[in-house]
XYZ file of N, CA, C and O in Angstrom:
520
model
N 52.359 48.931 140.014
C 50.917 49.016 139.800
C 50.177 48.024 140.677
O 49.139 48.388 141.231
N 50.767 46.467 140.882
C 50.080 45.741 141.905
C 50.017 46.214 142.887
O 48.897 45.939 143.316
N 50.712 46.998 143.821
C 50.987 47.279 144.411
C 49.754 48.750 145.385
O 49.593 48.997 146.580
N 49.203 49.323 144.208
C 48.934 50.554 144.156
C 47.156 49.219 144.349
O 46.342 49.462 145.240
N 46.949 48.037 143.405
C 45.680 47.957 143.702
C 45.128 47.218 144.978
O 43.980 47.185 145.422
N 46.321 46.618 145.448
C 46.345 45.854 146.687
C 46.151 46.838 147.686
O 45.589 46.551 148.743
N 46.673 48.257 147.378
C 46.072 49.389 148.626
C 44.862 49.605 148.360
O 44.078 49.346 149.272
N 44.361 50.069 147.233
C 42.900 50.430 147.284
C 42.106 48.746 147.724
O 41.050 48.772 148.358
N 42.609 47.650 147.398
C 41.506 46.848 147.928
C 41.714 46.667 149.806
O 40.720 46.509 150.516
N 42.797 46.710 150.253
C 42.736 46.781 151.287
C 41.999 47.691 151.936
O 41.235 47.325 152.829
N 42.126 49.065 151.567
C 41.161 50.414 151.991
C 40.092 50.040 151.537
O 39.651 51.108 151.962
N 39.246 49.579 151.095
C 37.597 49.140 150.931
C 37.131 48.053 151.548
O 35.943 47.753 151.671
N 38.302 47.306 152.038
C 37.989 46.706 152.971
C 38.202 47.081 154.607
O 37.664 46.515 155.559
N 38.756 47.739 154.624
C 38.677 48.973 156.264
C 37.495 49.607 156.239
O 36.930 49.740 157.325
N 36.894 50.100 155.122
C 35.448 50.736 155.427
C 34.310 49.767 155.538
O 33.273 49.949 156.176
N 34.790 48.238 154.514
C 33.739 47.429 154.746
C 33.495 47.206 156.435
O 32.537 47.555 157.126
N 34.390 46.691 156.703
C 34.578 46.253 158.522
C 33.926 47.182 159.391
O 33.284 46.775 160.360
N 34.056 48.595 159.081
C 33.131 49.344 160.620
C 31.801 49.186 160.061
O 31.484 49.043 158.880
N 31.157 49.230 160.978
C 29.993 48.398 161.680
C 29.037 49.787 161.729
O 29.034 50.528 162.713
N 28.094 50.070 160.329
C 27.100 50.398 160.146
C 25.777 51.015 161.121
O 25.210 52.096 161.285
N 25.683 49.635 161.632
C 24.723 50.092 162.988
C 25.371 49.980 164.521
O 25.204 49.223 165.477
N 26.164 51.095 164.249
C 26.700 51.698 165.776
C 26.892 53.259 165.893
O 27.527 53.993 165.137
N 26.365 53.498 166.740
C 26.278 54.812 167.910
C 27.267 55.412 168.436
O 27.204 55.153 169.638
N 28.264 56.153 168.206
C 28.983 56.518 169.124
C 28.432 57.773 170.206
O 28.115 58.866 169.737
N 28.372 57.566 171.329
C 27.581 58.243 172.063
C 28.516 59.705 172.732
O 29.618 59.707 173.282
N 27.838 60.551 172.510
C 28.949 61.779 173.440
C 27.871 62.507 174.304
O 26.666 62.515 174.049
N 28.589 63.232 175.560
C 27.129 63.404 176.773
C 27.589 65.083 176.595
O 27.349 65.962 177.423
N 28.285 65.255 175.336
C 28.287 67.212 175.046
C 27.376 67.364 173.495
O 26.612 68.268 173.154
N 27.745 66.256 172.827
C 27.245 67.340 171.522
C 25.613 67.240 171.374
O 25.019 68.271 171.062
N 24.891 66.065 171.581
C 23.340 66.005 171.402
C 22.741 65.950 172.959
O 23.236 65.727 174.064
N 21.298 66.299 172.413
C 20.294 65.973 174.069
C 20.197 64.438 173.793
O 20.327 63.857 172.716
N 20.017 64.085 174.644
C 19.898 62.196 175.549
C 18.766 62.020 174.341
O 19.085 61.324 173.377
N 17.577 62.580 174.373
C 16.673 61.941 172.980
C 17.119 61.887 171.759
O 16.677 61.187 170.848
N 17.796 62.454 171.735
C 18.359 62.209 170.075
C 19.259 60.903 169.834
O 19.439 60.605 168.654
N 19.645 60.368 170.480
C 19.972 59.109 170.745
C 19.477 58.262 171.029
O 19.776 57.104 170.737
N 18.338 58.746 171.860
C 16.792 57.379 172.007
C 16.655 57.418 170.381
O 16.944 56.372 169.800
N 16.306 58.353 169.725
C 15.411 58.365 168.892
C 16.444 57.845 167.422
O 15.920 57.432 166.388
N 17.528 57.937 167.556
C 18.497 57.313 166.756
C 18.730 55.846 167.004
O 19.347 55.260 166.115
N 18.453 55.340 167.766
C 18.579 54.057 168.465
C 17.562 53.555 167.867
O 17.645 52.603 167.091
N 16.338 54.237 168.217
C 15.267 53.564 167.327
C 15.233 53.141 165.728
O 15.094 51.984 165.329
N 15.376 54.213 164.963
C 15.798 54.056 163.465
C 16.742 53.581 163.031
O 16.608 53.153 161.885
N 18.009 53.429 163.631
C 18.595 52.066 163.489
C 18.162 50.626 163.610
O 18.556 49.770 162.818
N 17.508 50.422 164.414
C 16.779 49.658 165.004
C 15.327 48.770 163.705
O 14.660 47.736 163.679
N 15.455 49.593 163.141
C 14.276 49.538 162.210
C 15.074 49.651 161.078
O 14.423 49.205 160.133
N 16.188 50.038 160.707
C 16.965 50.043 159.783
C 17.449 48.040 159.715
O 17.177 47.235 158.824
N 18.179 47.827 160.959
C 18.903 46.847 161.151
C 18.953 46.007 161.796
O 19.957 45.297 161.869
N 17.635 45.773 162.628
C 17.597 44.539 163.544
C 18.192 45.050 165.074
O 17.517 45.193 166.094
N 19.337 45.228 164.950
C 19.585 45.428 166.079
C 20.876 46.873 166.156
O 21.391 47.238 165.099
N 21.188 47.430 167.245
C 21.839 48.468 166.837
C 23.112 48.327 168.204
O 23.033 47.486 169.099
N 24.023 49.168 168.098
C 25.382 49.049 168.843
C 25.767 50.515 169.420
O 26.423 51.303 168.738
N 25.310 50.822 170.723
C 25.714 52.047 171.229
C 26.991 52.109 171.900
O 27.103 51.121 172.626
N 27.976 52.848 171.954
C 29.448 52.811 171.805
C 29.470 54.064 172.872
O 28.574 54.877 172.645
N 30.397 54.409 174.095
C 30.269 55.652 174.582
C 32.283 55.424 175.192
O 32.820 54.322 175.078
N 32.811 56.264 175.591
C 33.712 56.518 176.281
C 34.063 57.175 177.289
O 33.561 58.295 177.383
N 34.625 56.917 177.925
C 34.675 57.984 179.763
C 33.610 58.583 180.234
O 32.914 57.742 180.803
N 33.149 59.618 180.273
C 32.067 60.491 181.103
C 30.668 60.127 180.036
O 29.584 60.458 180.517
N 30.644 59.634 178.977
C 29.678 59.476 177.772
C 28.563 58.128 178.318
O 27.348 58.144 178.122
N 29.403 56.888 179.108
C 29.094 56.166 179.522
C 27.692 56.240 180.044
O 26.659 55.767 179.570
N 27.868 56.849 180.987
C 26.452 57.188 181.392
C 25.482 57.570 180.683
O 24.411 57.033 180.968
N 25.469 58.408 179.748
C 24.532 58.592 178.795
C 24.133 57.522 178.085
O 22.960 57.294 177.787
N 25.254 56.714 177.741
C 25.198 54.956 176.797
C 24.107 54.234 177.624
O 23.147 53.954 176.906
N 23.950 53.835 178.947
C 23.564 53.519 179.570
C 22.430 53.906 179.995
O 21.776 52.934 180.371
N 21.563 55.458 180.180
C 20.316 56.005 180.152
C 19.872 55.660 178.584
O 18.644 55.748 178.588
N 20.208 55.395 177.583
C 19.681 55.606 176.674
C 19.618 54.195 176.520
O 18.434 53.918 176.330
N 20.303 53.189 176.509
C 19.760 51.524 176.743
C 18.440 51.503 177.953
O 17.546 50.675 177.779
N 18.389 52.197 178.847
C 17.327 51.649 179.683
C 16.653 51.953 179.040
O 16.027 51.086 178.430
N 16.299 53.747 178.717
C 14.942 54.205 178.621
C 14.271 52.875 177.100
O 13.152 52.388 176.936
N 15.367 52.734 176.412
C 15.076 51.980 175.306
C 14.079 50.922 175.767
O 12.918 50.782 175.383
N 15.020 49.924 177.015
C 14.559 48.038 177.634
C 13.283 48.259 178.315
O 12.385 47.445 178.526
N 13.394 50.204 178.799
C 12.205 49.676 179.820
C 10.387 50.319 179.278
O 9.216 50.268 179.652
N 11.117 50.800 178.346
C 9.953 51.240 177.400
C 9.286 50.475 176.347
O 8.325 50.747 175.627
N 10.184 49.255 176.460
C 9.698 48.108 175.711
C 10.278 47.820 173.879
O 10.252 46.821 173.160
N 10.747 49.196 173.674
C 11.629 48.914 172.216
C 12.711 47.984 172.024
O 12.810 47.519 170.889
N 13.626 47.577 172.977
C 14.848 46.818 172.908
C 14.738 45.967 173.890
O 13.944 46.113 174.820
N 15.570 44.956 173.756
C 16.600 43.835 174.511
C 17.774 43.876 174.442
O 18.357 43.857 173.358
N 18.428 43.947 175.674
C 19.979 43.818 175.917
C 20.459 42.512 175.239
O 19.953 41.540 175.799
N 21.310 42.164 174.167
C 21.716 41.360 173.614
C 23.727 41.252 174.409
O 24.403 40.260 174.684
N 23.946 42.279 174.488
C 25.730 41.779 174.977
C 25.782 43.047 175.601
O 24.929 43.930 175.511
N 27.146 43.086 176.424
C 27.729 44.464 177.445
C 29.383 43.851 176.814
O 29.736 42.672 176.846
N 30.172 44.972 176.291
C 30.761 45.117 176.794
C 32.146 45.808 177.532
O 32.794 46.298 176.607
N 32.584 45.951 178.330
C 33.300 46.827 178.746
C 35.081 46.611 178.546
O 35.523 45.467 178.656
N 35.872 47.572 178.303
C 36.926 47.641 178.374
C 38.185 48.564 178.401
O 38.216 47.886 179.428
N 39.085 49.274 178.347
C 40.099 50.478 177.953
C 40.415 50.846 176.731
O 40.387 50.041 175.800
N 40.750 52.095 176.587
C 41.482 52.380 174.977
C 42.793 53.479 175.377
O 42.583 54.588 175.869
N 43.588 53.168 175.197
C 44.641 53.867 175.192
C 44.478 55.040 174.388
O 44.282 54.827 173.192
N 44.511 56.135 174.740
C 44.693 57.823 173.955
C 45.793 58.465 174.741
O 46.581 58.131 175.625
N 45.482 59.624 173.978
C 46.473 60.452 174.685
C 46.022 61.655 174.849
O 45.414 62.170 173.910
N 46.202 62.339 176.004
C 45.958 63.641 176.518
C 46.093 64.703 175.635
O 47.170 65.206 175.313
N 44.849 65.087 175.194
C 44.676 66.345 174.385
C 46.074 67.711 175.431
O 46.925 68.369 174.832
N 45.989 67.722 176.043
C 46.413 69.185 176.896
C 47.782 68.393 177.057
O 48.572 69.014 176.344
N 48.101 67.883 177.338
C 49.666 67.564 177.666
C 50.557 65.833 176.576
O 51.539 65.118 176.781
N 49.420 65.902 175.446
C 50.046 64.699 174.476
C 50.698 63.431 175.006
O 51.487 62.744 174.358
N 50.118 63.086 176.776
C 50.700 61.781 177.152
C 49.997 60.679 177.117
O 48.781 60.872 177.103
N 50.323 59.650 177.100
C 49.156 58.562 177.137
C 48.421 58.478 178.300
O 48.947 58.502 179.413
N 46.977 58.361 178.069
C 45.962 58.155 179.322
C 45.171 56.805 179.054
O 45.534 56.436 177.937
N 44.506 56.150 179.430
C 43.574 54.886 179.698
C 42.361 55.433 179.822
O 42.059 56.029 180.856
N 41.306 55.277 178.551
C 39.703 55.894 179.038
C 39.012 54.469 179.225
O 39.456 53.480 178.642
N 38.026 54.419 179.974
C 37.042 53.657 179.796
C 36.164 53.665 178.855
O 35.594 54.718 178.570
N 35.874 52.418 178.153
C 35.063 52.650 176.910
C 33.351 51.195 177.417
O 33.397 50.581 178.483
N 32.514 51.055 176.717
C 31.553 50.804 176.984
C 30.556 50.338 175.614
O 30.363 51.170 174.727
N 29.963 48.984 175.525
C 29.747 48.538 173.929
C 28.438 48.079 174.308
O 28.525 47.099 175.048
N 27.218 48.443 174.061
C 26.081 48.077 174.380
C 25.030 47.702 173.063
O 24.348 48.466 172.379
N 25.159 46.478 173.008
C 24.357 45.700 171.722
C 22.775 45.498 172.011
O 22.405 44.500 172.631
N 21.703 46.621 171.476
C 20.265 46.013 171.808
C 19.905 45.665 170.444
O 20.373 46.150 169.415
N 18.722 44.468 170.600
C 18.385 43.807 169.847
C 16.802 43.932 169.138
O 16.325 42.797 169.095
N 16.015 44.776 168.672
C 14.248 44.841 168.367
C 13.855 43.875 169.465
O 14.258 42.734 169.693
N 13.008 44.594 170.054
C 11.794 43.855 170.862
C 10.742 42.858 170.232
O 10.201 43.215 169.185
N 10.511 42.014 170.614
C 8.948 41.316 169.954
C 7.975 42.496 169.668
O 7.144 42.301 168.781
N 7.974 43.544 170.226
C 6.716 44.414 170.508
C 6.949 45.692 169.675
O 5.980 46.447 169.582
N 8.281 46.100 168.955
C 9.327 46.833 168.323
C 8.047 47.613 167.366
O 7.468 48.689 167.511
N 7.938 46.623 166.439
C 6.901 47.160 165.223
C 5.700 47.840 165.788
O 5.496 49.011 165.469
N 4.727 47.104 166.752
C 3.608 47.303 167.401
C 3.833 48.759 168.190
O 2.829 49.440 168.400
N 5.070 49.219 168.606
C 5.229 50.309 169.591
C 5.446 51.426 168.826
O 5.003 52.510 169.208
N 6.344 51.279 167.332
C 6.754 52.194 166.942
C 5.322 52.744 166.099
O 5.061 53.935 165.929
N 4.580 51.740 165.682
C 3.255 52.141 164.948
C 2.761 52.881 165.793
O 2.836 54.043 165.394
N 2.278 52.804 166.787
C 1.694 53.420 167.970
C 2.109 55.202 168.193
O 1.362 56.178 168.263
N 3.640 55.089 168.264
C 4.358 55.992 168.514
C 4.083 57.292 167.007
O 3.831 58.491 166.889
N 4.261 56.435 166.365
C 3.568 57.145 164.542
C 2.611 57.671 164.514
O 2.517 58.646 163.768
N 1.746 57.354 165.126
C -0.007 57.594 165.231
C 0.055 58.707 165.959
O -0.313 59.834 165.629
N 0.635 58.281 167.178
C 0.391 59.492 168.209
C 1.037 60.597 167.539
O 0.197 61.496 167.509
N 2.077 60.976 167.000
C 2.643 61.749 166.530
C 2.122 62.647 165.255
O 2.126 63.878 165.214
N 1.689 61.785 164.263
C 0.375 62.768 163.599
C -0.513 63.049 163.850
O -0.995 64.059 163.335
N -1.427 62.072 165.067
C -2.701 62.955 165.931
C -2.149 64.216 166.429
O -2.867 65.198 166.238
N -0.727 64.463 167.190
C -0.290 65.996 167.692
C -0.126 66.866 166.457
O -0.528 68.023 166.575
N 0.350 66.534 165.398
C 0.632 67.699 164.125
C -0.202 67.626 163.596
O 0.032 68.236 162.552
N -1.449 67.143 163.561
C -3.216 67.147 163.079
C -3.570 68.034 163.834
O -4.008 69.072 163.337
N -3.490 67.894 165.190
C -4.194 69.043 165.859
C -3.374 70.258 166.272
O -4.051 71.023 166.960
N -2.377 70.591 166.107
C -1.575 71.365 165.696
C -1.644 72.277 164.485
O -0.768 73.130 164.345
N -2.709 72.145 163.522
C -2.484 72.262 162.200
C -3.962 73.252 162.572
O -4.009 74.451 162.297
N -5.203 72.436 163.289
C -5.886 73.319 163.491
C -6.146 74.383 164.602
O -7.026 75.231 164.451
């Protein structure tokens, strides 16, 4: 029986550990805004948020941090880069992907932009309506 509760506390602590406000980014299943715009509400959820991408995804990780820095919602807080060992879907051998960890942080200007962004957005479905 100890035995049996030392697994369940260990397993609640594996879910405690992943990390809430992170992104895993893929450049097939969503459009590039849906990840701006997820970035944001994390962002407002949590201070700061963690976009995560792998091999060809990268790039998308990376358009979606700028449009973030240069639009004034975020700050680059950390980069960083490294490998993950997988294995080849089509032939089950081990391959090396590049993976990619991009930590932005709320802007000073964060609150002020997203209000803005709010406004504008019910002025269009106000006049939309008539």
């Amino acid at each position: 029986m100890e035995g049996i509760t030392e697994g369940v506390n260990n397993m609640s602590l594996a879910v405690d550990s992943q990390k809430k406000n992170r992104i895993q980014v893929s450049n097939t299943k969503k459009p590039l805004f849906f990840y701006v715009n997820l970035a944001k509400r994390y962002m407002q959820q949590y201070t700061d948020v963690e976009l995560s991408a792998l091999g060809m995804a990268i790039a998308t990780v990376v358009t979606v941090a700028e449009i973030l820095k240069n639009s004034g919602f975020a700050v680059e807080k950390k980069i960083m880069t490294s490998t993950v060992d997988m294995k080849d879907g089509a032939r089950g051998r081990p391959v090396q992907k590049p993976k990619i960890e991009i930590t932005l942080a709320k802007s000073e200007k964060f609150d002020e932009l997203m209000a803005v962004a709010n406004e504008d957005k019910e002025a269009a479905e106000a006049q939309e309506q008539n």
